[in-house]
CSV table of C-alpha atoms and ligand atoms in Angstrom, one decimal:
chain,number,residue,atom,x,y,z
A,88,UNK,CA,70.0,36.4,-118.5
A,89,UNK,CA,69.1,32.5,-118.1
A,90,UNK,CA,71.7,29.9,-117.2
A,91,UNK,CA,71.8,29.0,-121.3
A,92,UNK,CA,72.0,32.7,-122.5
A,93,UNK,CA,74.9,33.2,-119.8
A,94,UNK,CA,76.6,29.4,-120.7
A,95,UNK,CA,76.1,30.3,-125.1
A,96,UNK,CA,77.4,34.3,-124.3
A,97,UNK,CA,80.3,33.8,-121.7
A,98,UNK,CA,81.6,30.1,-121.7
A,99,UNK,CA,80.3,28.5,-125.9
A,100,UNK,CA,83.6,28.3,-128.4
A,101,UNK,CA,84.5,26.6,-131.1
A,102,UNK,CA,85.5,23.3,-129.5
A,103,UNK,CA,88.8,23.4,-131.7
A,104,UNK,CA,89.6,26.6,-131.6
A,105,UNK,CA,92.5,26.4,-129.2
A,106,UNK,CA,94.5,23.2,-129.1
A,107,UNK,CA,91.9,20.4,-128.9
A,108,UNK,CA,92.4,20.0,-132.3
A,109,UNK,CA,90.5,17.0,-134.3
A,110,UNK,CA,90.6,15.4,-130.5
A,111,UNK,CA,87.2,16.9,-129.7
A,112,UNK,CA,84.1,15.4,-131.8
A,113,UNK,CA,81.6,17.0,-129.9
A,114,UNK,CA,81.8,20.0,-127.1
A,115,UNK,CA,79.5,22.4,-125.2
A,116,UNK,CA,75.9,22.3,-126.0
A,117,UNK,CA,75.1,18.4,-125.4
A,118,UNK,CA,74.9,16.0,-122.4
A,119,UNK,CA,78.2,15.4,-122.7
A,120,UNK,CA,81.3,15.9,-125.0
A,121,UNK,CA,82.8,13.2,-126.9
A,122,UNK,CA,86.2,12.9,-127.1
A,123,UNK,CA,88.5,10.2,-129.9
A,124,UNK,CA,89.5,7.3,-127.5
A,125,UNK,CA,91.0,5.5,-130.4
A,126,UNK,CA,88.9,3.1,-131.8
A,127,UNK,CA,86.2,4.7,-129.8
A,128,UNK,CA,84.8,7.7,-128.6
A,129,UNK,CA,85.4,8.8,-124.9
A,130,UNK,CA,82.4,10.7,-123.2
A,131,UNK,CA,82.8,13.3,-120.5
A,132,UNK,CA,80.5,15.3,-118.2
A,133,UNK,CA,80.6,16.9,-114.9
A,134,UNK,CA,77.8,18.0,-112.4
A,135,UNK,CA,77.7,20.1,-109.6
A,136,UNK,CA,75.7,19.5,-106.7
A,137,UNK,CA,75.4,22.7,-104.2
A,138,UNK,CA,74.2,22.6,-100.7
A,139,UNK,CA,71.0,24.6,-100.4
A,140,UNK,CA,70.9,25.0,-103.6
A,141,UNK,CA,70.5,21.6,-105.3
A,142,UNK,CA,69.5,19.9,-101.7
A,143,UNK,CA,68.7,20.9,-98.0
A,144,UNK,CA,71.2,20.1,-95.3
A,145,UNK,CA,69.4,17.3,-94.0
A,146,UNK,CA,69.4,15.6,-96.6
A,147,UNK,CA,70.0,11.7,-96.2
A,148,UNK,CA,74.1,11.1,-96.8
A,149,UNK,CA,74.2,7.6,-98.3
A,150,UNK,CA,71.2,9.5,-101.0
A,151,UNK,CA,73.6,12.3,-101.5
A,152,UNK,CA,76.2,10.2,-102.8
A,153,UNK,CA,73.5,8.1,-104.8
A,154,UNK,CA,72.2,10.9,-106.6
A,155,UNK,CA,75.4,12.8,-106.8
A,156,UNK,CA,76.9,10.0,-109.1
A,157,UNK,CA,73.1,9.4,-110.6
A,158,UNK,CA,73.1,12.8,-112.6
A,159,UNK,CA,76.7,12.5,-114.0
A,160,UNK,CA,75.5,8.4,-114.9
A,161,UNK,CA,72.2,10.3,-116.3
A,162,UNK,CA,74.2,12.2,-119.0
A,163,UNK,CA,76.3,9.3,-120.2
A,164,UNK,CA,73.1,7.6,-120.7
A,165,UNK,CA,71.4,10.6,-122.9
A,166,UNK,CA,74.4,10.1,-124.8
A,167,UNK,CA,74.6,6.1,-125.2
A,168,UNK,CA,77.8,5.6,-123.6
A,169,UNK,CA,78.8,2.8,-121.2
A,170,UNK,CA,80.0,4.3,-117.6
A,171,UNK,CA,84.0,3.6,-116.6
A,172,UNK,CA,85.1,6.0,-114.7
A,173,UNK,CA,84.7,9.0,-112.4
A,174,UNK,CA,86.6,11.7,-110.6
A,175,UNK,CA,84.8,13.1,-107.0
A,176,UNK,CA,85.8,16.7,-106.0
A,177,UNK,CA,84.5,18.2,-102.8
A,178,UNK,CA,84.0,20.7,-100.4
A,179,UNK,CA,83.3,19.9,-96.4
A,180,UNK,CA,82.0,21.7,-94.2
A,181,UNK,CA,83.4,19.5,-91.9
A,182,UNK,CA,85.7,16.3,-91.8
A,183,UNK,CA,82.1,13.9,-89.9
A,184,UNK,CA,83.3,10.2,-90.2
A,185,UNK,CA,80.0,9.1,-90.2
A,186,UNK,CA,78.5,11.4,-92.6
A,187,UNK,CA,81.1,10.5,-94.8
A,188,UNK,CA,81.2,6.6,-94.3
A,189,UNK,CA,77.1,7.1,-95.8
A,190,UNK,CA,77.8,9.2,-98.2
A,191,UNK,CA,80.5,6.4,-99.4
A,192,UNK,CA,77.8,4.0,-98.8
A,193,UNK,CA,75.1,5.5,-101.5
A,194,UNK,CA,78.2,6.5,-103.7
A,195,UNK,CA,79.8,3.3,-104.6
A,196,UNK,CA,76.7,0.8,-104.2
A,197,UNK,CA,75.7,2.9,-107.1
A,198,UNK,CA,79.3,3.2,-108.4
A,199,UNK,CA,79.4,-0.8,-108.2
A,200,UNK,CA,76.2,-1.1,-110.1
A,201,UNK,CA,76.9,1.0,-112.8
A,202,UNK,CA,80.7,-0.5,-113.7
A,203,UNK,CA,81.9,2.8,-112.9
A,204,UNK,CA,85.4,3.8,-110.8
A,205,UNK,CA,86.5,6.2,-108.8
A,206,UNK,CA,90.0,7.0,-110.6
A,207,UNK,CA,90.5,10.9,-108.7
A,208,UNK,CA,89.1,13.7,-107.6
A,209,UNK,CA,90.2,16.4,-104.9
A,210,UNK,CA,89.2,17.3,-101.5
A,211,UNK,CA,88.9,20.6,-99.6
A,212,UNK,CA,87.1,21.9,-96.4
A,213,UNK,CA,84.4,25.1,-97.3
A,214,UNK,CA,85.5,28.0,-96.1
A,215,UNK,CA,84.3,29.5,-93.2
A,216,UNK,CA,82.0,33.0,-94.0
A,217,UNK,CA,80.5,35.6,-92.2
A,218,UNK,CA,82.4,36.9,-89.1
A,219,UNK,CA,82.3,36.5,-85.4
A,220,UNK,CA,80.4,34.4,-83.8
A,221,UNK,CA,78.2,34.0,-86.9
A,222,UNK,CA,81.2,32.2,-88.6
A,223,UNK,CA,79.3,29.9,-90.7
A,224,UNK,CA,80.6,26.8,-92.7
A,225,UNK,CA,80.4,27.4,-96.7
A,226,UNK,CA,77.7,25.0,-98.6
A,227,UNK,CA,78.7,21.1,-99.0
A,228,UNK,CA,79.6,21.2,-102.5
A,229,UNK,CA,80.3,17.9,-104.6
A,230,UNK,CA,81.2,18.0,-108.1
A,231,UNK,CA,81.7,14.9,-110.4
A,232,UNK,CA,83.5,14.1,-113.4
A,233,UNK,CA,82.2,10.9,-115.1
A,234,UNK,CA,83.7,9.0,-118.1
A,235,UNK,CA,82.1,6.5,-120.0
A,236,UNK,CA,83.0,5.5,-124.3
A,237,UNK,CA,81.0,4.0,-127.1
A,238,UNK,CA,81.8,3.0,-130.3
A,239,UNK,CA,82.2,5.6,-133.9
A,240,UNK,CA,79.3,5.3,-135.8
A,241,UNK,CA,76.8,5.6,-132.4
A,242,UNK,CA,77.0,9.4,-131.1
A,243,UNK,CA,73.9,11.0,-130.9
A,244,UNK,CA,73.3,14.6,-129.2
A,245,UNK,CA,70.7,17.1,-128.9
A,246,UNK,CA,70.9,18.2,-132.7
A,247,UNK,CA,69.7,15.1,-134.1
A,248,UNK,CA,66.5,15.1,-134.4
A,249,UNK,CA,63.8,15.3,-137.4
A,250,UNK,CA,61.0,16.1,-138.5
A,251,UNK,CA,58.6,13.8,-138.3
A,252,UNK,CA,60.2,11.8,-135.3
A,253,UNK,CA,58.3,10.2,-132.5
A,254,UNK,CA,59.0,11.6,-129.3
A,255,UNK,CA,59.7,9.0,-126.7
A,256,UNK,CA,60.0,9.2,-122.8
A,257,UNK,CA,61.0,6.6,-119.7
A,258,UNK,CA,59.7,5.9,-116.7
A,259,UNK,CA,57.3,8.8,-115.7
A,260,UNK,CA,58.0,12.6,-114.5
A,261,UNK,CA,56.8,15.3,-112.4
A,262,UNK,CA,57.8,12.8,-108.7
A,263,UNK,CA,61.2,14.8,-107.7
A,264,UNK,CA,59.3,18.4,-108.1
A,265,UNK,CA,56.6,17.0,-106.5
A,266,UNK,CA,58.4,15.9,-103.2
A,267,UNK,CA,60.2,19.0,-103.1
A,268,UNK,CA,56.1,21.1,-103.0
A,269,UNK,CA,56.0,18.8,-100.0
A,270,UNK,CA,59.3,19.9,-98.8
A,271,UNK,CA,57.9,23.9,-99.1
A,272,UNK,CA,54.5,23.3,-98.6
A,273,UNK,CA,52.8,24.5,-101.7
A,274,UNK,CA,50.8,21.6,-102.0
A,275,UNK,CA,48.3,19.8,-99.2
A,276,UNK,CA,49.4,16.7,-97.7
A,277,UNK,CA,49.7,13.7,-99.1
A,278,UNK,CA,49.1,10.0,-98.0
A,279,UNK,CA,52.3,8.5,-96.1
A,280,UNK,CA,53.1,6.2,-98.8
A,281,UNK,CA,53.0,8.5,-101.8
A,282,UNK,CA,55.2,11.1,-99.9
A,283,UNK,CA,58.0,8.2,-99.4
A,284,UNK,CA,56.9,7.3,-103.2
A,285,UNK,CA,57.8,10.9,-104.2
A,286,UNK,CA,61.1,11.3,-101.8
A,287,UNK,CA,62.2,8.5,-102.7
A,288,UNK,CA,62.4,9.4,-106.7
A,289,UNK,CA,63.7,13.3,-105.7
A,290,UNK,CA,66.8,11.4,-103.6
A,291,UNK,CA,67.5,8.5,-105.6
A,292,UNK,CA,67.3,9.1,-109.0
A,293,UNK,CA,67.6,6.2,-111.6
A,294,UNK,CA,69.7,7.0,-114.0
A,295,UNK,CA,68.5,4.9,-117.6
A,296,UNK,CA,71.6,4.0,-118.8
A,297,UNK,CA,71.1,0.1,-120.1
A,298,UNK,CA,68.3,2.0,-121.8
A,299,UNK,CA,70.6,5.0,-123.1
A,300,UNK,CA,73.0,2.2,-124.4
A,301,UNK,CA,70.3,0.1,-126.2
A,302,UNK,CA,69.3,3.0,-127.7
A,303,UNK,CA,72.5,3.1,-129.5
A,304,UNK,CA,71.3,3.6,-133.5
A,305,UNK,CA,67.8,3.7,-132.6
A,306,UNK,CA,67.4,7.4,-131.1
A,307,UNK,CA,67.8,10.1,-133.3
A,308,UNK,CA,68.6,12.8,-130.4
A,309,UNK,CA,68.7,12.4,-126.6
A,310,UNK,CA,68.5,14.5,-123.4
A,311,UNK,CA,68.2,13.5,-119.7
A,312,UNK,CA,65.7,15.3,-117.8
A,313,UNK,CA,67.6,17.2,-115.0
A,314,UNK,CA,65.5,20.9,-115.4
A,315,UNK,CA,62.1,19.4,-116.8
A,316,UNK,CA,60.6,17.9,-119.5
A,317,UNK,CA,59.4,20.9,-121.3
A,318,UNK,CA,62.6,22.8,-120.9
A,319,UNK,CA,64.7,19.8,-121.6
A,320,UNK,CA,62.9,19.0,-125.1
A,321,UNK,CA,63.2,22.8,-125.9
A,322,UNK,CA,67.6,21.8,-125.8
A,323,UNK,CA,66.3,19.2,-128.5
A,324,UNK,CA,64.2,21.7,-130.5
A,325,UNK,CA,67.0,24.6,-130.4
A,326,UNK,CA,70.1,22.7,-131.1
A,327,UNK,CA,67.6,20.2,-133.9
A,328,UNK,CA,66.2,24.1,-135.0
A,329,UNK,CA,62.8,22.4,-134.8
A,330,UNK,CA,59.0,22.5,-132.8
A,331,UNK,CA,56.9,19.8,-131.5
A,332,UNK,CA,53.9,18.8,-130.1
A,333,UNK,CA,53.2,16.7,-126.9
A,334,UNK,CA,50.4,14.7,-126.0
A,335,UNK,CA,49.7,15.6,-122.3
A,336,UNK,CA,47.6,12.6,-121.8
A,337,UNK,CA,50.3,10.7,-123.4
A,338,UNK,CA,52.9,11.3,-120.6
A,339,UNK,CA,53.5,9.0,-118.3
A,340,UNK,CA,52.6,10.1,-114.9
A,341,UNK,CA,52.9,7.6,-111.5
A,342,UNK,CA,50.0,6.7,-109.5
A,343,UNK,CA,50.8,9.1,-106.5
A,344,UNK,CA,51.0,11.9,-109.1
A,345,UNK,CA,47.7,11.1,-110.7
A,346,UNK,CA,46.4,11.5,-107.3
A,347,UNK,CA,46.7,15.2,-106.9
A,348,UNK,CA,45.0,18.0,-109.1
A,349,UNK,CA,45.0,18.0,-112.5
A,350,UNK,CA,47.0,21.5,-112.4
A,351,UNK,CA,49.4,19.9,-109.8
A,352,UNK,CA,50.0,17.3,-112.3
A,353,UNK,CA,51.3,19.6,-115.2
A,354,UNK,CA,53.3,21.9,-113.7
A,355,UNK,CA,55.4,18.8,-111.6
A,356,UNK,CA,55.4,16.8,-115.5
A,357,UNK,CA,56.1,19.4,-117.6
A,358,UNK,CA,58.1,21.8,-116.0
A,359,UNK,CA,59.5,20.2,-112.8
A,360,UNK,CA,63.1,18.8,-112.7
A,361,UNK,CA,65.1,16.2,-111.1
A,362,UNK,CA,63.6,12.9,-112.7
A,363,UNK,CA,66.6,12.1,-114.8
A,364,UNK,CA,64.0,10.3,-117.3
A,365,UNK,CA,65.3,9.9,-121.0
A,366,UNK,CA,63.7,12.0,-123.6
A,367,UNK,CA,64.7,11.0,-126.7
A,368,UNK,CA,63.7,11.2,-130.6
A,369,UNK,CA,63.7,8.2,-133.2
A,370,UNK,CA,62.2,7.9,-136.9
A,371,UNK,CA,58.6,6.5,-136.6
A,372,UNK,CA,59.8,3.5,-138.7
A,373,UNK,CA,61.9,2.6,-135.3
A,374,UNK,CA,59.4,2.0,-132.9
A,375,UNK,CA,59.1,-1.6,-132.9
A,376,UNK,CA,63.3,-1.1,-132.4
A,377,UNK,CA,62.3,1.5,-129.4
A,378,UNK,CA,60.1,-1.3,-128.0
A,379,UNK,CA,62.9,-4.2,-128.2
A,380,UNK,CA,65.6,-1.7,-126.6
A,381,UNK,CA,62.9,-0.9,-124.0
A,382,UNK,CA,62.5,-4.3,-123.3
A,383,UNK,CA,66.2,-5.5,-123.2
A,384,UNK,CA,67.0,-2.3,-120.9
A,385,UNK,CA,63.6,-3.3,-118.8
A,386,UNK,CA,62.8,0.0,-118.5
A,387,UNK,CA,59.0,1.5,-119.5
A,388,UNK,CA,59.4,4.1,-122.5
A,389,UNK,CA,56.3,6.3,-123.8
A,390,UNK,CA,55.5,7.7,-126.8
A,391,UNK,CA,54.2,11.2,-126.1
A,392,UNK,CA,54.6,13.5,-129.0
A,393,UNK,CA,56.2,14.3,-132.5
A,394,UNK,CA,58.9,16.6,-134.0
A,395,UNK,CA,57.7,19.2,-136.7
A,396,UNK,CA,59.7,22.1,-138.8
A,397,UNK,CA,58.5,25.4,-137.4
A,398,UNK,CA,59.8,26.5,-134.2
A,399,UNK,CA,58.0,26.6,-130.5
A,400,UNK,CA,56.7,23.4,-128.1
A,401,UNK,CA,52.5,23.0,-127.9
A,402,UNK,CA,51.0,20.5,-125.7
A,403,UNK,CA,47.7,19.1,-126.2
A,404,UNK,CA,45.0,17.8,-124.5
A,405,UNK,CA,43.4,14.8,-125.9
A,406,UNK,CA,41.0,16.9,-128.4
A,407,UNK,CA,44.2,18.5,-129.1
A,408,UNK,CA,43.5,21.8,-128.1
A,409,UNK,CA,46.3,23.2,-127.0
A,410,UNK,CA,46.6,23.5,-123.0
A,411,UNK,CA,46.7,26.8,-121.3
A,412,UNK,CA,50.0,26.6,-119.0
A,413,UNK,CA,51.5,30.4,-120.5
A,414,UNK,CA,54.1,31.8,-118.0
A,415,UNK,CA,55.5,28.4,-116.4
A,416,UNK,CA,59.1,27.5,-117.4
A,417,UNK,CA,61.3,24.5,-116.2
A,418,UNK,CA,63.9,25.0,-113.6
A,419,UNK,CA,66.5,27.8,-114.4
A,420,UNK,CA,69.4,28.6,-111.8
A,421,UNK,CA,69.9,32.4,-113.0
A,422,UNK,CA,65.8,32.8,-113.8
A,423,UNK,CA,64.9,36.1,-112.3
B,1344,LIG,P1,73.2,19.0,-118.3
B,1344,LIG,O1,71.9,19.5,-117.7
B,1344,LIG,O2,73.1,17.9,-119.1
B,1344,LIG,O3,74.3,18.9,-117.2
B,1344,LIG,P2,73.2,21.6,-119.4
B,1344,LIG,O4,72.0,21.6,-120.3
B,1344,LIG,O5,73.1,22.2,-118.0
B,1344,LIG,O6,73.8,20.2,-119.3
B,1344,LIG,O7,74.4,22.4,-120.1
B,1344,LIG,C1,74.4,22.7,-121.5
B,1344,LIG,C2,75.7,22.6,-122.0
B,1344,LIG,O8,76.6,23.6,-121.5
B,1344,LIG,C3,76.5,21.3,-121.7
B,1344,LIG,O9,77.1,20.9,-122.9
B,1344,LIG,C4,77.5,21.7,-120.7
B,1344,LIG,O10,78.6,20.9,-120.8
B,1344,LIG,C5,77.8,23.1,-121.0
B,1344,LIG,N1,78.2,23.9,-119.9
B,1344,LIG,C6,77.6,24.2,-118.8
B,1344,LIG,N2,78.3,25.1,-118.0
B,1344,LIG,C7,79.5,25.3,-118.6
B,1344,LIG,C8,80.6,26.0,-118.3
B,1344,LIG,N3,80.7,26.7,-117.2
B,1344,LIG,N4,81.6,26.0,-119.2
B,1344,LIG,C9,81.5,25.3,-120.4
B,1344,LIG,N5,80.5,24.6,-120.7
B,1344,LIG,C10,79.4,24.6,-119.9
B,1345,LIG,MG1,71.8,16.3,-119.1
C-alpha cells in the first residue's frame, strides 16, 4: 500500500458528510482545504516533521524551525492563499534552552517574513522507549498547522488542469535530494561550495508564496513539490484525470546539479523531494500573464512541459524520445 492508497482507503470522505456542512469548499486530496471565512475563503494545512525520519538529529535548530514552518507556507502557496496564522505542536525529547532559543530563531525570522503568527499549538515531552539502561528519548516531532485566506473566485487545486496547458515550474529541483546522497554517501564528493549550495536548499527551503499569490487566476492547477517533481505532477494528472509530457532539458536544474552525471541529475530532478518548488498548470494563452506574475513575485518560473488527455507522465529528451528512467518513483513514506 503507498502513503496515497492508505490516505484515499482509510482516512478520504466526503468532506460534508458529517457536520461540515456547506462550511467546507474543498477537503482531502489538495495542498490544502479551503474553508468559507465569510467574504473569503480560509486555507488550512498541517505538516509533520519526524525526527529520523524527515531529518537527522543533528540537524541545525534555527533550520529546523525554518523549514518546519517553510512546508506548511509551501502549501498555502500551491494554493494562492496569503499566510496569517499558525499553530506549533511538539514533542521533546528534552526541555534544551538553547536548542530551543534556535529553533525559535529560524521559526519566527521566517514567521516574521511571511506575515504569519503563532496563535497556539501544544507542547509535550517524547516519551521515553526501550527499557533499562537503553531508555531512549522518542523522535523530536513538530507538527504545524498554518492558516492563510484568499478571496471567492481564486481557488485552484490539483483538479484543475487541461488539456492543452503549459506546464510551469520555479526556481530549480533535484538540490534537497541531492544534499541528502551527500548525507548517505551514494554519490562522490562534491566541491565545498556546491555541498553548502545543496545543504543549504535541503535545510532552508523557500517556500514561493508571493509567486503562489500572483498566480491567483493565472494557474489552472497547482502543487508544491515536497515528494518530487514527477510524483507531485502525477497528484495533478490523477485528481485533473489527465497525462503529460515533460521536456527534461526544459527543467531547470542549478549549476552545482549540472555538475554531476547526467543520471545523477534525473533521478535528484525528477524523483527527489524536499525543494518546495511550484508546479503549476495555466492555458498557453497565459504565459505572458505567467511571466508578469513571475516577475512581480521575483521568482524564476520554467516552462517544461504540457498537459494531454490520455493517462500516464513521459519525459523527453530533446529529440523527444522518451527517456529510460522505468522503476524510479518519487519519495513514498509507506513504499515498500
Ligand atoms: P502535502 O504533500 O501537500 O502535504 P499530500 O499530498 O501528502 O499533501 O496529501 C494528500 C492529501 O491527503 C492532502 O489533501 C492531505 O490533507 C490529505 N491527508 C494526508 N494525511 C491525511 C490524514 N491522515 N487524514 C486526512 N487527510 C489526510
Ligand atoms: Mg503540498
Amino acid at each position: 500500500m503507498t502513503e496515497f492508497e492508505l490516505i484515499e482507503r482509510f482516512f478520504a470522505r466526503a468532506a460534508g458528510a458529517k457536520g461540515a456542512g456547506t462550511l467546507v469548499q474543498r477537503g482531502i486530496g489538495d495542498d490544502c482545504a479551503l474553508i468559507d471565512g465569510g467574504d473569503r475563503w480560509l486555507a488550512i494545512t498541517t505538516d509533520l516533521l519526524v525526527e529520523h525520519s524527515h531529518f537527522l538529529s543533528d540537524v541545525d535548530p534555527a533550520a529546523l524551525g525554518h523549514k518546519a514552518l517553510a512546508v506548511n507556507l509551501s502549501d498555502l502557496a500551491a494554493a494562492g492563499a496569503t499566510p496569517r496564522c499558525f499553530q506549533l505542536a511538539v514533542a521533546l525529547p528534552r526541555a534544551d534552552a538553547q536548542w530551543l532559543d534556535a529553533f525559535c530563531g529560524g521559526l519566527f525570522a521566517l514567521a516574521d517574513q511571511a506575515g504569519c503568527a503563532l496563535i497556539g499549538g501544544d507542547t509535550t515531552r517524547a516519551p521515553r522507549i526501550g527499557g533499562g539502561d537503553r531508555n531512549a528519548p522518542g523522535p523530536l516531532t513538530i507538527c504545524i498547522t498554518a492558516i492563510g485566506d484568499l478571496p471567492k473566485g481564486a481557488e485552484r487545486g490539483r483538479d484543475g488542469a487541461r488539456a492543452g496547458d503549459d506546464i510551469w515550474l520555479s526556481g530549480t529541483v533535484g538540490d534537497a535530494r541531492m544534499a541528502l546522497a551527500l548525507r548517505r554517501g551514494e554519490s562522490e564528493e562534491v566541491d565545498a561550495a556546491d555541498a553548502v549550495f545543496f545543504h543549504a536548499r535541503m535545510q532552508r527551503p523557500t517556500p514561493r508564496n508571493a509567486l503562489g499569490v500572483a498566480l491567483r487566476g493565472v494557474a489552472s492547477a497547482a502543487v508544491d513539490v515536497s515528494d518530487g517533481l514527477s510524483g507531485d505532477l502525477g497528484h495533478i494528472l490523477k485528481r485533473s484525470a489527465l497525462a503529460a509530457t515533460l521536456l527534461w532539458n526544459a527543467i531547470p536544474i542549478s549549476d552545482p546539479l549540472s555538475r554531476q552525471p547526467i543520471a545523477q541529475q534525473q533521478a535528484c530532478a525528477l524523483y527527489g523531494g524536499d525543494d518546495y518548488e511550484l508546479l503549476f498548470t495555466a492555458a498557453s494563452a497565459e504565459r505572458d500573464a505567467v511571466q508578469r506574475a513571475a516577475a512581480a513575485a521575483a521568482t524564476p518560473v520554467a516552462r517544461i512541459g504540457r498537459v494531454e488527455s490520455g493517462s500516464g507522465l513521459r519525459i523527453v529528451d530533446a529529440a523527444g524520445v522518451e527517456l529510460g528512467l522505468r522503476g524510479q518513483r518519487s519519495f513514498d513514506h509507506f513504499a515498500e
